[in-house]
């Protein structure tokens, strides 16, 4: 029986700072954990005393990658708190920006963060020489995704034009139609991505687990949902999210760990795929089938494949949203908001999973209470359970290979560690 | 030899590093000019030596403080990128509380285990050679600086108010749309992106070195706004002061 000691300090190709610690003595796991060493940032303290109109612009700064996602959950929470209804145009523009961000985040993860492992190189940089066409395609796809965000929201990182109630500046139809053409032109690139992925091998590992995602009866839930759906614990109304999401502080992590009533669970593209498969477009299902992904899939490494399936979905969604916006005729909207005291919860299924924002404001619109539940915070507990199941299966490999498998597992979840270290009030369990 | 560039992130959202990578149309050209040798978020390569360090984030833990000093020793040129690194950014909002209080507020009793000190911009801890402002930095400005450095020129960054760029864009002044704006006193360089997309400037690039505060107060008064109202909005990115070190 062998000894294994692994300490991966600052796992690379993930957002934020985390370490993997594994100590195996005589074939028995003595210690195995994912340490979160990111500096805590205290967003919930920043928010207290700020005005209702500042919440989205403050919380979008939690994360550079999923800034539009935070904005979306924040705006829905504040609109629920203030009793504000949004127009069909605003909903479609937000969904379009959200699709753009989902595309950029998934492309970043698949091409820059995961592909190097599958091609046996330390990063995307050596691929510039060995696979120039793939790198150019990745840059092209990601540029398009960012341009969608820039056209609709001003910029992708920390959007300017996403505000409570409406967009202060509405994009021009001609600019949207130019994006539509580029989205249609990107379909062959998506097919090339699928062909490339078919040649690469992801680790085979399965652990039966609980999946959680938003669900909406009319659409594959991304920007919004109607309920929280769990494969183990059923449906929970969004305002009652704390029944599904139970947080606790653990000593080795600046991010709180989360469980459902029954244990750890996974959120993210694979969870959405497993839960909302029936609502995917036929084109997305075809790609899933071509890449060997079928619901229910219990292999967390397949999360990247589920992200690629969602890229097909978001590309075609983008085309549909633009058509509907242009058909309706784009127009400026009233931004007036009547400020009153209230409390509201907003939820979006952002690239890394289900995100919740909750705010309470007083009758002057000052934030007096808030709570933010981040996807990666929900996944950390599940990743540790995966690691415990995986290590005994790969114990015969070298320390280097074991470390790589564990790093790849963490990367598969596409964790956003900066995000996960802004948790709110502790409820001791 | 191409300059070796390493990117590091302290307390922040890592969005400025991402903004560099989002120069998709120019990225391959940039990689012809420099050797990117370390960037934890996107590469597994690690570098013991580098010429230029691009650093985002505020210094907000003892561990951050130790590491930025090490980076300063190694780098010939240290560039602070983004509001967290140049003004302290949003992170400094926690400085208005005591560190014990802030840990209690967010983590409860368990918070005591965490290492946190008042958030500071890089220049409050180590000498900085160049500051690229903004939350996030502006891609076009970043590329202009890369080009200048490659040509051996000293990059010149704007030190005039945002209104100059906003006027060039022919935007309707946001004051006339009933909103507040920091444009008259805030440093330009972002192409007035927020007013261009219908929002007031929130001052993420910090004040120009010689702000005409009286003119700004007059503008505010003309539109029925008080300095107090606007100052609260302004402190979103500019609440750090040296008093926080005490």
XYZ file of C-alpha atoms in Angstrom:
675
model
C 0.000 0.000 0.000
C 1.526 3.262 -1.017
C 1.853 6.792 0.355
C 0.833 9.782 -1.732
C 1.384 13.419 -0.807
C 0.046 16.125 -3.078
C -0.108 19.840 -2.436
C -1.148 21.810 -5.491
C -0.733 25.418 -4.377
C -2.698 27.960 -6.454
C -4.419 25.665 -8.934
C -3.893 27.225 -12.355
C -6.409 27.829 -15.137
C -9.218 28.531 -12.703
C -10.604 31.892 -11.622
C -9.301 32.770 -8.131
C -6.948 31.153 -5.639
C -7.371 27.552 -4.422
C -5.171 24.619 -3.345
C -5.597 20.840 -3.441
C -4.239 18.910 -0.454
C -4.036 15.099 -0.492
C -2.320 12.907 2.069
C -2.529 9.148 1.602
C -0.752 6.862 4.074
C -0.525 3.118 3.416
C -3.307 3.383 0.849
C -5.670 5.211 3.198
C -6.792 8.824 2.674
C -5.773 10.804 5.782
C -6.529 14.208 4.338
C -8.132 15.370 1.088
C -9.467 18.868 0.643
C -9.898 21.756 -1.716
C -8.602 24.784 0.171
C -9.912 28.187 -0.813
C -7.231 30.769 -0.114
C -8.711 33.695 -2.045
C -8.745 36.925 -0.030
C -12.221 37.515 1.366
C -13.794 40.690 -0.019
C -16.903 41.362 2.095
C -19.340 42.419 -0.623
C -22.293 42.032 1.699
C -20.745 44.659 3.968
C -20.063 46.975 0.967
C -23.714 46.840 -0.020
C -25.249 47.934 3.273
C -26.141 51.619 3.159
C -25.861 51.851 -0.642
C -28.754 52.890 -2.898
C -31.044 50.562 -4.865
C -29.634 51.776 -8.185
C -26.056 50.930 -7.168
C -26.591 47.246 -6.299
C -26.126 45.844 -9.826
C -23.057 48.015 -10.516
C -21.454 46.965 -7.225
C -22.265 43.243 -7.372
C -21.271 42.831 -11.029
C -17.733 43.533 -9.738
C -17.782 40.272 -7.785
C -16.667 38.557 -10.963
C -15.066 39.645 -14.225
C -16.134 36.503 -16.070
C -19.802 36.402 -15.042
C -20.410 40.082 -14.553
C -23.596 40.085 -16.682
C -24.811 37.050 -14.702
C -24.447 38.900 -11.399
C -26.088 41.955 -12.958
C -29.032 39.801 -14.111
C -29.675 38.201 -10.710
C -29.170 41.568 -8.981
C -31.635 43.429 -11.233
C -34.280 40.717 -10.806
C -33.843 40.810 -7.005
C -34.080 44.612 -6.853
C -37.058 44.690 -9.236
C -38.818 42.120 -7.048
C -38.012 44.207 -3.943
C -39.388 47.409 -5.525
C -42.282 45.789 -7.390
C -40.958 46.849 -10.824
C -42.195 45.087 -13.990
C -40.009 44.980 -17.107
C -41.076 45.105 -20.759
C -40.743 42.326 -23.336
C -38.020 44.402 -25.024
C -35.968 44.675 -21.812
C -36.391 40.948 -21.136
C -35.182 40.048 -24.636
C -32.220 42.458 -24.489
C -31.177 41.021 -21.120
C -31.502 37.459 -22.441
C -29.402 38.406 -25.480
C -26.633 39.904 -23.298
C -26.859 36.819 -21.058
C -26.475 34.493 -24.059
C -23.409 36.522 -25.121
C -21.837 36.145 -21.694
C -22.650 32.418 -21.480
C -20.928 31.954 -24.852
C -17.803 33.912 -23.851
C -17.517 32.128 -20.506
C -18.000 28.646 -22.000
C -15.545 29.328 -24.852
C -12.983 30.654 -22.375
C -13.365 27.498 -20.295
C -13.423 24.953 -23.123
C -10.618 26.416 -25.260
C -8.284 28.193 -22.819
C -8.723 26.293 -19.571
C -9.643 22.673 -20.473
C -8.342 22.010 -24.020
C -4.645 22.306 -22.967
C -5.080 19.323 -20.574
C -6.628 17.229 -23.326
C -3.859 18.166 -25.770
C -1.108 17.587 -23.183
C 0.205 21.162 -22.961
C 0.365 23.592 -20.026
C -1.736 26.325 -21.640
C -3.226 27.706 -24.809
C 0.113 29.441 -25.654
C 1.897 26.407 -27.203
C -1.269 25.835 -29.276
C -0.660 29.137 -31.074
C 2.199 27.315 -32.853
C 0.884 23.744 -32.979
C -2.841 24.386 -33.578
C -3.038 27.919 -35.053
C -6.409 27.278 -36.710
C -7.973 26.170 -33.423
C -6.587 29.222 -31.591
C -7.818 31.582 -34.305
C -11.246 29.941 -34.195
C -11.374 30.294 -30.390
C -10.435 33.974 -30.647
C -13.089 34.513 -33.344
C -15.847 32.797 -31.348
C -14.935 34.612 -28.150
C -14.747 37.980 -29.915
C -18.270 37.462 -31.257
C -19.558 36.562 -27.779
C -17.952 39.700 -26.328
C -19.265 41.871 -29.157
C -22.821 40.737 -28.346
C -22.301 41.927 -24.753
C -20.670 45.192 -25.896
C -23.451 46.014 -28.367
C -26.259 45.367 -25.892
C -24.703 46.358 -22.565
C -21.716 48.603 -23.411
C -19.091 46.098 -22.377
C -18.887 42.506 -21.226
C -16.857 43.065 -18.058
C -19.037 45.258 -15.822
C -21.867 46.237 -18.193
C -22.909 49.916 -18.215
C -26.340 49.706 -19.822
C -28.085 47.108 -17.653
C -30.177 49.017 -15.110
C -33.279 48.524 -12.993
C -36.447 48.577 -15.198
C -34.947 49.232 -18.656
C -31.900 49.928 -20.813
C -30.928 53.630 -20.783
C -29.608 53.135 -24.316
C -31.239 50.696 -26.699
C -29.079 49.159 -29.457
C -29.770 49.912 -33.106
C -31.559 47.273 -35.202
C -28.775 47.375 -37.809
C -26.131 46.569 -35.167
C -28.205 43.655 -33.874
C -28.734 42.323 -37.401
C -24.962 42.426 -37.993
C -24.539 40.283 -34.854
C -27.234 37.902 -36.081
C -25.300 37.335 -39.294
C -22.092 36.689 -37.347
C -23.938 34.227 -35.083
C -25.209 32.331 -38.143
C -21.704 32.423 -39.634
C -20.281 30.954 -36.412
C -22.213 27.680 -36.776
C -19.469 26.031 -38.903
C -16.944 26.967 -36.166
C -19.186 25.253 -33.626
C -19.217 22.131 -35.779
C -15.410 22.248 -36.024
C -15.295 22.510 -32.217
C -17.461 19.391 -31.958
C -15.222 17.539 -34.452
C -12.164 18.487 -32.398
C -13.760 17.375 -29.129
C -14.694 14.012 -30.682
C -10.982 13.252 -31.023
C -10.181 14.034 -27.368
C -10.693 11.746 -24.396
C -12.156 12.927 -21.072
C -11.561 10.818 -17.951
C -14.251 8.208 -17.281
C -15.492 8.711 -13.731
C -19.000 8.590 -12.334
C -20.494 9.312 -8.952
C -24.241 9.347 -8.443
C -25.084 12.853 -7.218
C -27.810 15.446 -6.813
C -28.166 18.086 -9.551
C -29.795 21.481 -9.050
C -30.772 24.120 -11.642
C -33.457 26.688 -12.323
C -36.378 25.452 -14.403
C -38.830 27.469 -16.470
C -41.862 25.903 -18.227
C -41.381 28.015 -21.395
C -37.627 27.921 -21.967
C -34.249 26.311 -21.213
C -33.664 28.325 -18.039
C -30.622 30.608 -18.101
C -31.412 34.309 -17.481
C -34.466 33.417 -15.377
C -36.322 30.494 -13.906
C -39.745 29.823 -12.443
C -38.587 27.368 -9.732
C -35.427 25.764 -8.339
C -35.422 22.098 -9.418
C -33.416 19.342 -7.712
C -33.115 15.771 -8.981
C -33.348 14.590 -5.358
C -35.332 17.205 -3.432
C -37.902 18.288 -6.042
C -39.006 21.884 -6.700
C -38.482 24.887 -4.406
C -39.961 28.356 -5.046
C -37.145 30.857 -5.739
C -37.948 33.116 -2.734
C -37.522 30.026 -0.490
C -34.012 29.275 -1.840
C -32.646 28.749 1.675
C -34.590 25.485 1.895
C -32.464 24.123 -0.957
C -29.214 25.956 -0.205
C -27.905 25.360 3.320
C -24.636 27.119 4.086
C -21.961 26.543 6.696
C -18.478 27.880 7.363
C -15.647 25.339 7.141
C -12.176 26.140 8.481
C -10.155 25.416 5.318
C -12.222 27.590 3.026
C -12.894 31.306 2.710
C -16.004 30.235 0.838
C -18.808 28.686 2.810
C -19.780 25.118 2.005
C -23.307 24.343 0.897
C -25.529 21.267 1.149
C -29.122 20.493 0.317
C -31.368 18.777 2.872
C -29.791 15.496 1.769
C -26.145 16.334 1.031
C -23.787 17.954 -1.485
C -25.041 18.761 -4.979
C -23.805 20.042 -8.329
C -24.876 23.177 -10.206
C -23.706 24.337 -13.670
C -24.035 23.317 -17.299
C -24.165 19.558 -16.606
C -26.873 20.042 -13.941
C -28.910 22.221 -16.344
C -28.455 19.697 -19.148
C -29.580 16.814 -16.926
C -32.612 18.695 -15.579
C -33.792 20.670 -18.606
C -32.697 18.367 -21.462
C -36.214 18.189 -22.961
C -36.232 21.948 -23.570
C -33.026 22.020 -25.631
C -33.270 22.695 -29.377
C -32.926 19.672 -31.697
C -29.579 21.096 -32.954
C -28.217 21.157 -29.379
C -29.422 17.607 -28.717
C -27.693 16.428 -31.902
C -24.388 17.870 -30.693
C -24.877 16.235 -27.277
C -25.447 12.898 -28.940
C -22.432 13.331 -31.218
C -20.279 13.960 -28.125
C -21.705 11.022 -26.162
C -23.614 13.110 -23.637
C -27.018 11.765 -22.583
C -29.129 12.607 -19.533
C -28.684 11.679 -16.737
C -24.874 11.926 -16.912
C -23.011 11.491 -13.609
C -19.495 12.239 -14.928
C -18.528 15.765 -13.771
C -15.729 15.924 -16.388
C -18.567 16.040 -18.964
C -19.519 19.507 -17.680
C -17.311 20.958 -20.420
C -19.250 18.980 -23.047
C -22.540 20.268 -21.592
C -21.095 23.791 -21.946
C -20.401 23.179 -25.641
C -23.997 21.960 -26.068
C -25.147 25.204 -24.415
C -22.991 27.184 -26.860
C -25.120 25.766 -29.691
C -28.276 26.617 -27.726
C -27.134 30.191 -26.954
C -26.006 30.824 -30.547
C -29.451 29.895 -31.890
C -31.170 31.682 -28.987
C -29.234 34.835 -29.895
C -30.520 34.646 -33.491
C -34.090 34.181 -32.254
C -33.900 37.039 -29.703
C -32.549 39.433 -32.359
C -35.296 38.483 -34.813
C -37.956 39.093 -32.184
C -36.445 42.430 -31.094
C -36.150 43.702 -34.661
C -39.693 42.548 -35.519
C -41.085 44.365 -32.471
C -39.230 47.586 -33.402
C -36.681 48.869 -30.867
C -37.684 51.927 -28.855
C -36.502 53.989 -25.860
C -38.219 53.173 -22.596
C -39.205 55.009 -19.439
C -36.711 54.478 -16.606
C -38.805 55.955 -13.783
C -38.914 53.816 -10.656
C -41.145 54.393 -7.668
C -38.987 53.729 -4.622
C -40.545 51.935 -1.654
C -39.486 49.532 1.072
C -39.402 45.840 0.186
C -37.489 42.590 -0.030
C -36.788 40.553 -3.154
C -34.910 37.506 -4.408
C -33.512 37.184 -7.934
C -31.988 34.072 -9.519
C -30.193 33.320 -12.785
C -28.493 30.167 -14.027
C -25.141 31.758 -14.856
C -22.363 29.853 -16.685
C -21.200 28.126 -13.450
C -24.665 27.404 -12.029
C -27.522 28.845 -10.041
C -26.895 32.296 -8.582
C -29.116 33.994 -5.998
C -29.192 37.639 -4.912
C -31.504 38.867 -2.150
C -31.931 42.475 -1.032
C -34.078 44.374 1.452
C -34.409 48.147 0.993
C -36.003 50.802 3.231
C -38.518 53.368 1.999
C -35.696 55.582 0.701
C -34.278 52.764 -1.375
C -31.241 52.216 0.884
C -30.058 48.603 1.117
C -30.507 47.351 4.688
C -29.960 43.607 4.212
C -28.562 41.369 1.498
C -27.533 37.810 0.753
C -25.616 36.397 -2.216
C -25.353 32.664 -2.999
C -22.690 31.876 -5.565
C -22.600 28.779 -7.839
C -19.020 27.829 -6.994
C -19.864 28.066 -3.285
C -22.501 25.417 -3.909
C -20.126 23.191 -5.915
C -17.120 23.152 -3.541
C -18.650 20.558 -1.216
C -19.575 18.378 -4.200
C -16.050 18.638 -5.663
C -14.588 17.374 -2.378
C -16.999 14.414 -2.413
C -15.972 13.680 -6.025
C -12.301 13.816 -5.030
C -12.887 11.291 -2.231
C -14.610 8.934 -4.694
C -11.994 9.467 -7.417
C -8.744 9.042 -5.468
C -9.173 5.309 -4.615
C -9.893 4.638 -8.330
C -6.651 6.287 -9.515
C -4.341 5.331 -6.633
C -2.201 3.135 -8.938
C -1.139 6.176 -10.988
C 1.929 8.338 -10.294
C 1.625 11.351 -7.965
C 1.912 13.614 -10.981
C -0.963 11.857 -12.760
C -3.132 11.855 -9.629
C -2.516 15.591 -9.176
C -3.399 16.214 -12.840
C -6.647 14.212 -12.537
C -7.638 16.159 -9.424
C -6.780 19.490 -11.046
C -8.756 18.512 -14.151
C -11.703 17.597 -11.930
C -11.615 20.996 -10.221
C -11.266 22.688 -13.624
C -14.206 20.723 -15.046
C -16.484 22.543 -12.608
C -15.115 25.821 -14.032
C -14.891 27.237 -10.516
C -14.985 30.942 -9.933
C -13.220 31.294 -6.637
C -13.261 35.100 -6.392
C -17.024 34.817 -6.667
C -17.313 32.146 -4.042
C -15.546 34.141 -1.367
C -18.288 36.701 -0.902
C -20.743 34.985 1.251
C -23.172 36.432 3.559
C -24.304 36.013 7.054
C -23.504 32.735 8.651
C -26.205 30.461 9.828
C -24.613 27.893 12.069
C -25.834 24.376 11.465
C 14.720 39.494 -26.674
C 11.011 40.048 -26.158
C 10.114 41.433 -22.708
C 8.858 38.728 -20.366
C 5.482 39.695 -18.934
C 3.824 38.088 -15.909
C 0.276 38.863 -14.763
C -0.744 38.628 -11.116
C -4.052 39.066 -9.300
C -4.630 40.146 -5.711
C -7.985 40.961 -4.117
C -10.271 41.573 -7.098
C -12.628 40.023 -9.648
C -9.764 39.188 -12.070
C -11.665 41.150 -14.731
C -8.693 43.326 -15.755
C -6.574 40.264 -16.571
C -9.574 39.026 -18.513
C -9.837 42.393 -20.310
C -6.252 41.884 -21.554
C -7.207 38.456 -22.921
C -10.359 39.959 -24.434
C -8.196 41.882 -26.935
C -9.019 38.921 -29.201
C -8.450 40.696 -32.508
C -5.006 41.921 -31.424
C -3.921 39.143 -29.059
C -1.690 37.275 -31.493
C 0.046 40.553 -32.418
C 0.576 41.349 -28.734
C 2.026 37.854 -28.218
C 4.500 38.618 -31.007
C 5.768 41.600 -29.016
C 5.927 40.019 -25.558
C 6.512 36.671 -23.900
C 3.609 35.981 -21.541
C 5.364 33.854 -18.919
C 2.882 33.615 -16.033
C -0.840 34.151 -15.569
C -2.433 31.809 -13.023
C -5.990 32.329 -14.253
C -5.230 31.198 -17.805
C -1.866 29.402 -17.957
C -0.132 26.645 -15.993
C 3.321 28.032 -16.821
C 5.177 29.600 -13.871
C 8.087 32.024 -14.140
C 10.936 32.671 -11.739
C 12.003 35.720 -13.745
C 10.125 38.391 -15.631
C 10.667 41.954 -16.823
C 7.203 43.466 -16.574
C 4.579 42.604 -13.960
C 0.965 43.520 -14.724
C -0.802 43.468 -11.382
C -4.531 43.722 -10.707
C -6.266 43.779 -7.334
C -5.926 45.532 -3.981
C -3.637 44.529 -1.149
C -5.998 43.312 1.565
C -4.234 40.508 3.472
C -0.785 40.051 5.041
C -0.141 37.357 2.419
C -0.939 39.865 -0.381
C 1.493 42.336 1.180
C 4.352 39.821 1.268
C 3.739 38.690 -2.313
C 3.540 42.166 -3.893
C 6.898 43.004 -2.268
C 8.414 39.883 -3.853
C 6.958 40.844 -7.236
C 8.334 44.374 -6.873
C 11.815 42.969 -6.239
C 11.726 40.777 -9.333
C 10.022 43.078 -11.830
C 11.922 45.801 -13.668
C 8.611 47.510 -14.383
C 5.516 47.182 -12.194
C 2.233 48.208 -13.815
C -0.909 48.486 -11.683
C -3.976 47.630 -13.774
C -7.521 48.546 -12.817
C -9.270 50.421 -10.026
C -8.597 47.854 -7.273
C -4.854 48.267 -7.863
C -4.810 52.025 -8.603
C -7.369 53.559 -6.208
C -8.243 50.625 -3.939
C -11.497 50.434 -5.890
C -14.629 48.882 -4.422
C -12.532 46.881 -1.947
C -11.833 50.013 0.085
C -15.562 50.211 0.916
C -14.895 47.706 3.684
C -12.342 50.103 5.257
C -15.145 52.215 6.708
C -15.742 49.368 9.161
C -13.294 47.940 11.687
C -11.730 44.702 10.418
C -13.175 42.766 13.368
C -16.631 44.180 12.632
C -16.477 43.382 8.936
C -15.513 39.749 9.594
C -18.392 39.391 12.060
C -20.836 40.953 9.567
C -20.021 38.504 6.811
C -18.832 35.293 8.449
C -20.050 35.576 12.069
C -17.904 34.010 14.793
C -16.078 31.855 12.244
C -14.748 35.051 10.623
C -11.964 35.468 13.163
C -9.818 32.896 11.338
C -9.527 35.105 8.256
C -6.538 37.325 7.509
C -7.896 40.689 6.415
C -6.422 44.198 6.645
C -7.729 47.499 5.215
C -7.675 47.303 1.398
C -4.994 49.435 -0.243
C -3.942 50.345 -3.788
C -0.524 48.966 -4.801
C 1.281 52.295 -4.501
C 0.420 52.402 -0.792
C 2.648 49.322 -0.356
C 5.342 49.387 -3.087
C 6.557 51.871 -5.722
C 4.535 51.547 -8.934
C 5.892 52.558 -12.354
C 2.653 52.977 -14.274
C -1.054 52.959 -13.408
C -3.741 51.933 -15.889
C -7.059 53.087 -14.499
C -10.627 51.864 -14.813
C -13.022 49.213 -13.582
C -12.213 47.381 -15.719
C -9.246 48.786 -17.693
C -10.037 49.913 -21.223
C -8.809 47.511 -23.911
C -7.978 50.260 -26.390
C -5.962 52.182 -23.820
C -4.139 48.996 -22.813
C -3.206 48.293 -26.439
C -1.989 51.869 -26.904
C 0.309 51.470 -23.884
C 1.661 48.146 -25.216
C 2.370 49.799 -28.561
C 4.117 52.786 -26.928
C 6.279 50.550 -24.738
C 7.184 48.386 -27.745
C 8.247 51.513 -29.637
C 10.329 52.673 -26.661
C 8.040 55.631 -25.959
C 6.827 56.611 -22.499
C 3.068 56.019 -22.529
C 1.101 59.213 -22.025
C -2.185 58.752 -20.236
C -4.912 61.401 -20.180
C -5.129 63.724 -17.200
C -8.123 65.766 -18.362
C -11.791 65.287 -17.422
C -14.057 62.692 -18.956
C -16.331 65.434 -20.359
C -13.721 66.026 -23.093
C -14.159 62.504 -24.457
C -17.919 62.569 -23.907
C -18.282 65.783 -25.945
C -16.238 64.237 -28.764
C -18.749 61.393 -28.831
C -21.557 63.980 -29.169
C -23.464 62.363 -26.281
C -26.414 64.172 -24.738
C -25.089 65.280 -21.329
C -26.464 62.877 -18.707
C -27.224 65.831 -16.385
C -29.879 66.813 -18.928
C -31.346 63.345 -18.555
C -31.779 63.842 -14.803
C -28.827 61.704 -13.727
C -25.638 62.466 -11.824
C -22.239 62.198 -13.418
C -18.651 62.488 -12.186
C -17.468 63.394 -15.702
C -16.402 67.010 -14.932
C -13.749 65.913 -12.403
C -12.866 62.320 -13.336
C -9.894 61.254 -15.444
C -10.684 60.401 -19.086
C -9.316 57.433 -21.044
C -12.307 55.088 -21.261
C -13.929 56.877 -24.211
C -16.718 57.961 -21.814
C -18.210 54.496 -22.132
C -20.803 54.787 -19.350
C -22.367 58.065 -20.566
C -22.217 56.708 -24.133
C -24.412 53.830 -22.959
C -26.772 56.150 -21.125
C -25.355 55.949 -17.618
C -23.604 58.562 -15.455
C -19.856 58.251 -14.759
C -19.184 56.590 -11.391
C -15.569 57.728 -11.201
C -13.819 54.363 -11.488
C -10.728 56.045 -12.988
C -10.228 58.449 -10.075
C -9.956 62.248 -10.063
C -7.855 64.228 -12.511
C -4.806 65.660 -10.735
C -6.256 69.176 -10.759
C -10.032 68.859 -10.526
C -12.186 71.970 -10.880
C -14.420 71.125 -7.963
C -16.188 74.494 -7.935
C -17.278 74.177 -11.548
C -18.552 70.707 -10.781
C -20.476 71.988 -7.751
C -22.055 74.691 -9.948
C -23.094 72.092 -12.508
C -24.627 69.985 -9.754
C -26.457 73.000 -8.277
C -27.818 73.951 -11.728
C -29.373 70.516 -11.937
C -30.723 70.581 -8.380
C -28.179 68.111 -6.981
C -26.061 68.454 -3.871
C -22.408 67.604 -3.448
C -23.298 65.200 -0.629
C -25.574 63.200 -2.915
C -22.916 62.898 -5.542
C -20.087 62.228 -3.141
C -21.744 59.086 -1.886
C -21.959 57.889 -5.460
C -18.349 58.905 -6.068
C -16.994 56.977 -3.081
C -17.966 53.711 -4.769
C -14.478 53.538 -6.309
C -12.674 56.287 -4.406
C -13.236 55.691 -0.710
C -9.614 54.760 0.041
C -7.668 57.364 2.014
C -4.346 57.109 3.811
C -6.234 57.378 7.113
C -7.188 53.761 6.486
C -3.619 52.749 7.273
C -3.968 53.875 10.881
